[in-house]
């Protein structure tokens, strides 16, 4: 296999869910897991299809309570193509069983995921007791050029025999959301009013709608058989077509193929998908039937699909050697399948688990904090659309704040269709089997993530129009919330933010407390101070007419700005023993017996579940799930972070910061895929050997399923995008403030040579080539002003159409 191809040899039932997630194909509008077309959801396989933003709400009875959950809906399954040896009456034999890789006649099986072309190929061989060999080759794609189309080509070859093969091609509306085992106790049937039909030209259709959100779904398929010359010409061959079967929420096309020794018969299935959420579509079923009728044949569809992927790869090119490069390319592939240029036309957010499965119910958390920095420099139109998702829910965020008795806007920790808080009320601990209260809705730091993304998008793009309009409204309303949430403490002569949760998530209350929430989470407070400072800066920089309009629009009084200034300089940041405290009182908690737990359990990433099953709680201990305080070192350069703390009245020198890093390194279980990314990023500046260990874990987390079965429920999009940004910004020290590309590279010994392209302030395809001791920058020809670049102690300006090689100092020994 080359660096563009991922291969999976043999059939391994226990690994199928992981393979299906990693082999998901999508285009930003919808995606389909890499399940085998002949397999149904059965505990081993799970052929899920998901359209971005297509949610539905159901009520369930859990532990004696009625709870409501909103889920990304598993749509009708378009994949099914079943096959079996037909009946042989002359031998007194009936039809054989439908063949699957689990059948005893299987001799070999392989999957190949082609990242360059965005296709998944499977090849399976069967041999029965009489020595008859059947080869099955399939190639599928979810079209990157036309986001409403998908194609599955099946090739059947009787290698040494002649006979008939029955084939069924189906659209299946009898699906449910059962892809996550711990959710199966909840209500999971989202589709209703399933209707099926057929039309001329080998077409069938299926229509349905979601039960509560009322989203109408239209799916149509055109299935044709090609044999003999038809394989080359794309003409439909004459083959026995049996009556279409309707029933049980399915529509099934049936064919009987005549196989000759060594000859291949091809079955092409083209599928179209529309929903009532689509712009400029009034009837999704009519649109799907019409689109599949107008779709060209397989070869032309494949060619257009490949071209679309080539264009994406040119805009997002990353060239890193060896195994790390292969994994990074896979990560980029899945990011682009979830958030492509088609996303720019949709009202969707960043689903934490991609469009690859049902974990986290397809909800939007804070993961854009890790995703948008990469997109900003490659697909800024997608970043703007994702920020538009937040702006369209700004009114609802205002309602959330008002309901909490606060001013401004409060974005939900988990978001779905309409911006209300979607965080579950109860969560299941699989270790203890107990349903427990879920207080993670108190992670109000998601508010700062929204504001941070607005500001960083503007820095990377120079999009003043967005910042001065929608961006300003979001940023100022978030600032308003923090200023109101912060309460003055006379004893400390500081403002405090109480009753929140930080990114750690393990700690949701003080030991023995009756109410959830913690006081003065350092990350939350510092980020709130940053938001307030940026809001003040923005108000100073806005054109006077726009400043006046904005103040009138949101009812902003000048007295509020004085409060923002005061709070931004006097928010409390707790310390203990010379380190930044994760929250007030963290240093007074008990120390944990880390070695004892590792000896008893081995993998202790989900420390919270382990302790709860022991009738204990992580709230008692100095122990963190993931980076919390250290997130500050991920989001801000050392100079920025020192400036932030200085504004708050603290001196943060290198010794204190690294003492803080060491302290939390010893007390973090890394129960999140994001934890290794953040630690690797922070450590890369000095401790290169340690940094690579964490970077490597993040690279391997999904492909090796390090978190024990979670990847099969959906990839971790934030971690995947974060590894790309590690190369793009972390190792280069790239900063985009003030319209200048600032770079302060610190290459890892294991990753010291790499190339990537980016888009910055009108410059498309700027290439940066990093080598030990040098940085080569080439700027494509254009009518844009020269590109300004700053390195430590040096500035250069490169004209469009020119290139420069810049010498770099040797990095200090870590």
PDB file of N, CA and C in Angstrom, residues 138-209:
ATOM      1  N   UNK A 138     -16.340  -4.680  -5.548  1.00  0.00           N
ATOM      2  CA  UNK A 138     -17.235  -3.529  -5.485  1.00  0.00           C
ATOM      3  C   UNK A 138     -16.426  -2.252  -5.298  1.00  0.00           C
ATOM      4  N   UNK A 139     -16.889  -1.220  -5.930  1.00  0.00           N
ATOM      5  CA  UNK A 139     -16.280   0.101  -5.800  1.00  0.00           C
ATOM      6  C   UNK A 139     -17.399   1.091  -5.492  1.00  0.00           C
ATOM      7  N   UNK A 140     -17.215   1.857  -4.430  1.00  0.00           N
ATOM      8  CA  UNK A 140     -18.259   2.811  -4.050  1.00  0.00           C
ATOM      9  C   UNK A 140     -17.674   4.201  -3.877  1.00  0.00           C
ATOM     10  N   UNK A 141     -18.537   5.188  -4.001  1.00  0.00           N
ATOM     11  CA  UNK A 141     -18.156   6.562  -3.749  1.00  0.00           C
ATOM     12  C   UNK A 141     -19.376   7.350  -3.297  1.00  0.00           C
ATOM     13  N   UNK A 142     -19.142   8.356  -2.487  1.00  0.00           N
ATOM     14  CA  UNK A 142     -20.139   9.368  -2.161  1.00  0.00           C
ATOM     15  C   UNK A 142     -19.636  10.628  -2.835  1.00  0.00           C
ATOM     16  N   UNK A 143     -20.365  11.098  -3.812  1.00  0.00           N
ATOM     17  CA  UNK A 143     -19.829  12.010  -4.814  1.00  0.00           C
ATOM     18  C   UNK A 143     -19.428  13.362  -4.222  1.00  0.00           C
ATOM     19  N   UNK A 144     -18.163  13.741  -4.422  1.00  0.00           N
ATOM     20  CA  UNK A 144     -17.684  15.012  -3.912  1.00  0.00           C
ATOM     21  C   UNK A 144     -18.036  16.163  -4.846  1.00  0.00           C
ATOM     22  N   UNK A 145     -18.352  15.861  -6.105  1.00  0.00           N
ATOM     23  CA  UNK A 145     -18.753  16.916  -7.031  1.00  0.00           C
ATOM     24  C   UNK A 145     -20.224  17.248  -6.911  1.00  0.00           C
ATOM     25  N   UNK A 146     -21.070  16.238  -6.891  1.00  0.00           N
ATOM     26  CA  UNK A 146     -22.508  16.405  -6.704  1.00  0.00           C
ATOM     27  C   UNK A 146     -22.851  15.837  -5.331  1.00  0.00           C
ATOM     28  N   UNK A 147     -23.117  16.690  -4.335  1.00  0.00           N
ATOM     29  CA  UNK A 147     -23.242  16.206  -2.954  1.00  0.00           C
ATOM     30  C   UNK A 147     -24.478  15.359  -2.695  1.00  0.00           C
ATOM     31  N   UNK A 148     -25.352  15.208  -3.674  1.00  0.00           N
ATOM     32  CA  UNK A 148     -26.572  14.431  -3.465  1.00  0.00           C
ATOM     33  C   UNK A 148     -26.486  13.022  -4.058  1.00  0.00           C
ATOM     34  N   UNK A 149     -25.346  12.659  -4.624  1.00  0.00           N
ATOM     35  CA  UNK A 149     -25.231  11.376  -5.305  1.00  0.00           C
ATOM     36  C   UNK A 149     -24.244  10.439  -4.616  1.00  0.00           C
ATOM     37  N   UNK A 150     -24.535   9.154  -4.720  1.00  0.00           N
ATOM     38  CA  UNK A 150     -23.606   8.093  -4.311  1.00  0.00           C
ATOM     39  C   UNK A 150     -23.707   6.981  -5.342  1.00  0.00           C
ATOM     40  N   UNK A 151     -22.648   6.204  -5.478  1.00  0.00           N
ATOM     41  CA  UNK A 151     -22.587   5.171  -6.512  1.00  0.00           C
ATOM     42  C   UNK A 151     -21.956   3.916  -5.931  1.00  0.00           C
ATOM     43  N   UNK A 152     -22.506   2.772  -6.307  1.00  0.00           N
ATOM     44  CA  UNK A 152     -21.937   1.481  -5.932  1.00  0.00           C
ATOM     45  C   UNK A 152     -21.896   0.600  -7.173  1.00  0.00           C
ATOM     46  N   UNK A 153     -20.705   0.227  -7.595  1.00  0.00           N
ATOM     47  CA  UNK A 153     -20.534  -0.709  -8.706  1.00  0.00           C
ATOM     48  C   UNK A 153     -20.174  -2.079  -8.137  1.00  0.00           C
ATOM     49  N   UNK A 154     -20.881  -3.120  -8.575  1.00  0.00           N
ATOM     50  CA  UNK A 154     -20.608  -4.496  -8.152  1.00  0.00           C
ATOM     51  C   UNK A 154     -20.245  -5.320  -9.380  1.00  0.00           C
ATOM     52  N   UNK A 155     -19.147  -6.043  -9.305  1.00  0.00           N
ATOM     53  CA  UNK A 155     -18.689  -6.894 -10.401  1.00  0.00           C
ATOM     54  C   UNK A 155     -18.650  -8.339  -9.908  1.00  0.00           C
ATOM     55  N   UNK A 156     -19.381  -9.201 -10.595  1.00  0.00           N
ATOM     56  CA  UNK A 156     -19.463 -10.617 -10.230  1.00  0.00           C
ATOM     57  C   UNK A 156     -18.811 -11.456 -11.319  1.00  0.00           C
ATOM     58  N   UNK A 157     -17.863 -12.309 -10.907  1.00  0.00           N
ATOM     59  CA  UNK A 157     -17.144 -13.153 -11.857  1.00  0.00           C
ATOM     60  C   UNK A 157     -17.182 -14.602 -11.381  1.00  0.00           C
ATOM     61  N   UNK A 158     -17.769 -15.474 -12.218  1.00  0.00           N
ATOM     62  CA  UNK A 158     -17.698 -16.918 -11.966  1.00  0.00           C
ATOM     63  C   UNK A 158     -16.387 -17.400 -12.583  1.00  0.00           C
ATOM     64  N   UNK A 159     -15.391 -17.656 -11.756  1.00  0.00           N
ATOM     65  CA  UNK A 159     -14.050 -17.901 -12.289  1.00  0.00           C
ATOM     66  C   UNK A 159     -13.940 -19.226 -13.036  1.00  0.00           C
ATOM     67  N   UNK A 160     -14.709 -20.238 -12.647  1.00  0.00           N
ATOM     68  CA  UNK A 160     -14.526 -21.564 -13.271  1.00  0.00           C
ATOM     69  C   UNK A 160     -15.843 -22.322 -13.392  1.00  0.00           C
ATOM     70  N   UNK A 161     -16.959 -21.601 -13.507  1.00  0.00           N
ATOM     71  CA  UNK A 161     -18.240 -22.287 -13.592  1.00  0.00           C
ATOM     72  C   UNK A 161     -19.250 -21.400 -14.331  1.00  0.00           C
ATOM     73  N   UNK A 162     -20.362 -21.962 -14.658  1.00  0.00           N
ATOM     74  CA  UNK A 162     -21.448 -21.237 -15.302  1.00  0.00           C
ATOM     75  C   UNK A 162     -22.723 -21.482 -14.518  1.00  0.00           C
ATOM     76  N   UNK A 163     -23.557 -20.457 -14.442  1.00  0.00           N
ATOM     77  CA  UNK A 163     -24.816 -20.606 -13.717  1.00  0.00           C
ATOM     78  C   UNK A 163     -25.462 -19.267 -13.506  1.00  0.00           C
ATOM     79  N   UNK A 164     -26.459 -19.261 -12.649  1.00  0.00           N
ATOM     80  CA  UNK A 164     -27.226 -18.051 -12.395  1.00  0.00           C
ATOM     81  C   UNK A 164     -26.935 -17.519 -11.002  1.00  0.00           C
ATOM     82  N   UNK A 165     -26.963 -16.199 -10.896  1.00  0.00           N
ATOM     83  CA  UNK A 165     -26.740 -15.521  -9.626  1.00  0.00           C
ATOM     84  C   UNK A 165     -27.910 -14.571  -9.389  1.00  0.00           C
ATOM     85  N   UNK A 166     -28.543 -14.710  -8.243  1.00  0.00           N
ATOM     86  CA  UNK A 166     -29.600 -13.780  -7.868  1.00  0.00           C
ATOM     87  C   UNK A 166     -28.981 -12.583  -7.168  1.00  0.00           C
ATOM     88  N   UNK A 167     -29.415 -11.401  -7.580  1.00  0.00           N
ATOM     89  CA  UNK A 167     -28.920 -10.159  -6.981  1.00  0.00           C
ATOM     90  C   UNK A 167     -30.120  -9.299  -6.598  1.00  0.00           C
ATOM     91  N   UNK A 168     -30.076  -8.726  -5.393  1.00  0.00           N
ATOM     92  CA  UNK A 168     -31.094  -7.795  -4.948  1.00  0.00           C
ATOM     93  C   UNK A 168     -30.439  -6.464  -4.562  1.00  0.00           C
ATOM     94  N   UNK A 169     -30.995  -5.381  -5.091  1.00  0.00           N
ATOM     95  CA  UNK A 169     -30.542  -4.028  -4.756  1.00  0.00           C
ATOM     96  C   UNK A 169     -31.700  -3.323  -4.063  1.00  0.00           C
ATOM     97  N   UNK A 170     -31.437  -2.722  -2.931  1.00  0.00           N
ATOM     98  CA  UNK A 170     -32.531  -2.296  -2.056  1.00  0.00           C
ATOM     99  C   UNK A 170     -32.295  -0.900  -1.492  1.00  0.00           C
ATOM    100  N   UNK A 171     -33.380  -0.209  -1.191  1.00  0.00           N
ATOM    101  CA  UNK A 171     -33.392   0.960  -0.330  1.00  0.00           C
ATOM    102  C   UNK A 171     -34.152   0.555   0.930  1.00  0.00           C
ATOM    103  N   UNK A 172     -33.517   0.723   2.085  1.00  0.00           N
ATOM    104  CA  UNK A 172     -34.060   0.187   3.333  1.00  0.00           C
ATOM    105  C   UNK A 172     -34.421   1.324   4.284  1.00  0.00           C
ATOM    106  N   UNK A 173     -35.725   1.493   4.504  1.00  0.00           N
ATOM    107  CA  UNK A 173     -36.191   2.515   5.443  1.00  0.00           C
ATOM    108  C   UNK A 173     -36.509   1.977   6.817  1.00  0.00           C
ATOM    109  N   UNK A 174     -36.233   0.693   7.061  1.00  0.00           N
ATOM    110  CA  UNK A 174     -36.524   0.073   8.364  1.00  0.00           C
ATOM    111  C   UNK A 174     -35.324   0.177   9.294  1.00  0.00           C
ATOM    112  N   UNK A 175     -34.680   1.327   9.288  1.00  0.00           N
ATOM    113  CA  UNK A 175     -33.455   1.512  10.074  1.00  0.00           C
ATOM    114  C   UNK A 175     -33.779   2.251  11.367  1.00  0.00           C
ATOM    115  N   UNK A 176     -32.850   2.203  12.304  1.00  0.00           N
ATOM    116  CA  UNK A 176     -32.990   2.892  13.586  1.00  0.00           C
ATOM    117  C   UNK A 176     -31.617   3.348  14.044  1.00  0.00           C
ATOM    118  N   UNK A 177     -31.569   4.185  15.061  1.00  0.00           N
ATOM    119  CA  UNK A 177     -30.300   4.618  15.646  1.00  0.00           C
ATOM    120  C   UNK A 177     -29.901   3.636  16.746  1.00  0.00           C
ATOM    121  N   UNK A 178     -29.144   2.610  16.366  1.00  0.00           N
ATOM    122  CA  UNK A 178     -28.707   1.597  17.330  1.00  0.00           C
ATOM    123  C   UNK A 178     -27.193   1.379  17.260  1.00  0.00           C
ATOM    124  N   UNK A 179     -26.466   2.381  16.750  1.00  0.00           N
ATOM    125  CA  UNK A 179     -25.030   2.211  16.543  1.00  0.00           C
ATOM    126  C   UNK A 179     -24.187   2.327  17.792  1.00  0.00           C
ATOM    127  N   UNK A 180     -24.757   2.808  18.896  1.00  0.00           N
ATOM    128  CA  UNK A 180     -24.013   2.948  20.152  1.00  0.00           C
ATOM    129  C   UNK A 180     -24.708   2.082  21.197  1.00  0.00           C
ATOM    130  N   UNK A 181     -24.006   1.101  21.694  1.00  0.00           N
ATOM    131  CA  UNK A 181     -24.606   0.105  22.587  1.00  0.00           C
ATOM    132  C   UNK A 181     -25.254   0.733  23.805  1.00  0.00           C
ATOM    133  N   UNK A 182     -24.604   1.722  24.418  1.00  0.00           N
ATOM    134  CA  UNK A 182     -25.134   2.284  25.671  1.00  0.00           C
ATOM    135  C   UNK A 182     -26.374   3.136  25.438  1.00  0.00           C
ATOM    136  N   UNK A 183     -26.699   3.452  24.165  1.00  0.00           N
ATOM    137  CA  UNK A 183     -27.913   4.218  23.881  1.00  0.00           C
ATOM    138  C   UNK A 183     -29.093   3.314  23.509  1.00  0.00           C
ATOM    139  N   UNK A 184     -28.877   2.021  23.395  1.00  0.00           N
ATOM    140  CA  UNK A 184     -29.927   1.163  22.848  1.00  0.00           C
ATOM    141  C   UNK A 184     -31.119   1.008  23.770  1.00  0.00           C
ATOM    142  N   UNK A 185     -30.958   1.357  25.052  1.00  0.00           N
ATOM    143  CA  UNK A 185     -32.096   1.337  25.963  1.00  0.00           C
ATOM    144  C   UNK A 185     -33.039   2.522  25.720  1.00  0.00           C
ATOM    145  N   UNK A 186     -32.567   3.495  24.932  1.00  0.00           N
ATOM    146  CA  UNK A 186     -33.354   4.693  24.672  1.00  0.00           C
ATOM    147  C   UNK A 186     -34.184   4.521  23.407  1.00  0.00           C
ATOM    148  N   UNK A 187     -35.192   5.350  23.246  1.00  0.00           N
ATOM    149  CA  UNK A 187     -35.976   5.344  22.005  1.00  0.00           C
ATOM    150  C   UNK A 187     -35.048   5.631  20.831  1.00  0.00           C
ATOM    151  N   UNK A 188     -35.241   4.900  19.731  1.00  0.00           N
ATOM    152  CA  UNK A 188     -34.267   5.020  18.653  1.00  0.00           C
ATOM    153  C   UNK A 188     -34.861   4.956  17.242  1.00  0.00           C
ATOM    154  N   UNK A 189     -36.187   4.918  17.090  1.00  0.00           N
ATOM    155  CA  UNK A 189     -36.780   4.888  15.747  1.00  0.00           C
ATOM    156  C   UNK A 189     -37.232   6.304  15.379  1.00  0.00           C
ATOM    157  N   UNK A 190     -36.517   6.894  14.453  1.00  0.00           N
ATOM    158  CA  UNK A 190     -36.734   8.299  14.101  1.00  0.00           C
ATOM    159  C   UNK A 190     -37.541   8.489  12.818  1.00  0.00           C
ATOM    160  N   UNK A 191     -37.655   7.465  11.982  1.00  0.00           N
ATOM    161  CA  UNK A 191     -38.286   7.624  10.674  1.00  0.00           C
ATOM    162  C   UNK A 191     -39.713   7.082  10.700  1.00  0.00           C
ATOM    163  N   UNK A 192     -40.604   7.798  10.060  1.00  0.00           N
ATOM    164  CA  UNK A 192     -41.991   7.350   9.979  1.00  0.00           C
ATOM    165  C   UNK A 192     -42.552   7.693   8.596  1.00  0.00           C
ATOM    166  N   UNK A 193     -43.777   7.192   8.347  1.00  0.00           N
ATOM    167  CA  UNK A 193     -44.453   7.417   7.060  1.00  0.00           C
ATOM    168  C   UNK A 193     -43.553   7.026   5.881  1.00  0.00           C
ATOM    169  N   UNK A 194     -42.970   5.833   5.985  1.00  0.00           N
ATOM    170  CA  UNK A 194     -42.101   5.341   4.909  1.00  0.00           C
ATOM    171  C   UNK A 194     -42.973   4.859   3.752  1.00  0.00           C
ATOM    172  N   UNK A 195     -42.719   5.392   2.575  1.00  0.00           N
ATOM    173  CA  UNK A 195     -43.425   4.996   1.364  1.00  0.00           C
ATOM    174  C   UNK A 195     -42.407   4.627   0.300  1.00  0.00           C
ATOM    175  N   UNK A 196     -42.774   3.681  -0.561  1.00  0.00           N
ATOM    176  CA  UNK A 196     -41.867   3.255  -1.630  1.00  0.00           C
ATOM    177  C   UNK A 196     -42.611   3.252  -2.960  1.00  0.00           C
ATOM    178  N   UNK A 197     -41.854   3.288  -4.024  1.00  0.00           N
ATOM    179  CA  UNK A 197     -42.448   3.252  -5.360  1.00  0.00           C
ATOM    180  C   UNK A 197     -41.385   2.980  -6.399  1.00  0.00           C
ATOM    181  N   UNK A 198     -41.816   2.925  -7.648  1.00  0.00           N
ATOM    182  CA  UNK A 198     -40.900   2.664  -8.748  1.00  0.00           C
ATOM    183  C   UNK A 198     -41.266   3.538  -9.927  1.00  0.00           C
ATOM    184  N   UNK A 199     -40.298   3.770 -10.789  1.00  0.00           N
ATOM    185  CA  UNK A 199     -40.489   4.588 -11.975  1.00  0.00           C
ATOM    186  C   UNK A 199     -39.749   3.941 -13.126  1.00  0.00           C
ATOM    187  N   UNK A 200     -40.037   4.431 -14.310  1.00  0.00           N
ATOM    188  CA  UNK A 200     -39.389   3.874 -15.501  1.00  0.00           C
ATOM    189  C   UNK A 200     -37.884   4.093 -15.438  1.00  0.00           C
ATOM    190  N   UNK A 201     -37.165   3.300 -16.221  1.00  0.00           N
ATOM    191  CA  UNK A 201     -35.721   3.452 -16.286  1.00  0.00           C
ATOM    192  C   UNK A 201     -34.984   2.826 -15.137  1.00  0.00           C
ATOM    193  N   UNK A 202     -35.492   1.680 -14.645  1.00  0.00           N
ATOM    194  CA  UNK A 202     -34.808   0.939 -13.578  1.00  0.00           C
ATOM    195  C   UNK A 202     -34.691   1.760 -12.291  1.00  0.00           C
ATOM    196  N   UNK A 203     -35.679   2.627 -12.041  1.00  0.00           N
ATOM    197  CA  UNK A 203     -35.624   3.492 -10.862  1.00  0.00           C
ATOM    198  C   UNK A 203     -36.646   3.059  -9.813  1.00  0.00           C
ATOM    199  N   UNK A 204     -36.215   3.153  -8.554  1.00  0.00           N
ATOM    200  CA  UNK A 204     -37.122   2.977  -7.426  1.00  0.00           C
ATOM    201  C   UNK A 204     -36.891   4.130  -6.466  1.00  0.00           C
ATOM    202  N   UNK A 205     -37.863   4.345  -5.584  1.00  0.00           N
ATOM    203  CA  UNK A 205     -37.716   5.461  -4.647  1.00  0.00           C
ATOM    204  C   UNK A 205     -38.282   5.098  -3.283  1.00  0.00           C
ATOM    205  N   UNK A 206     -37.823   5.874  -2.290  1.00  0.00           N
ATOM    206  CA  UNK A 206     -38.295   5.718  -0.917  1.00  0.00           C
ATOM    207  C   UNK A 206     -38.398   7.107  -0.307  1.00  0.00           C
ATOM    208  N   UNK A 207     -39.548   7.385   0.294  1.00  0.00           N
ATOM    209  CA  UNK A 207     -39.739   8.653   0.978  1.00  0.00           C
ATOM    210  C   UNK A 207     -40.159   8.423   2.419  1.00  0.00           C
ATOM    211  N   UNK A 208     -39.741   9.306   3.308  1.00  0.00           N
ATOM    212  CA  UNK A 208     -40.121   9.211   4.723  1.00  0.00           C
ATOM    213  C   UNK A 208     -39.899  10.561   5.367  1.00  0.00           C
ATOM    214  N   UNK A 209     -40.169  10.641   6.655  1.00  0.00           N
ATOM    215  CA  UNK A 209     -39.894  11.869   7.375  1.00  0.00           C
ATOM    216  C   UNK A 209     -39.510  11.523   8.807  1.00  0.00           C
TER     217      UNK A 209
END
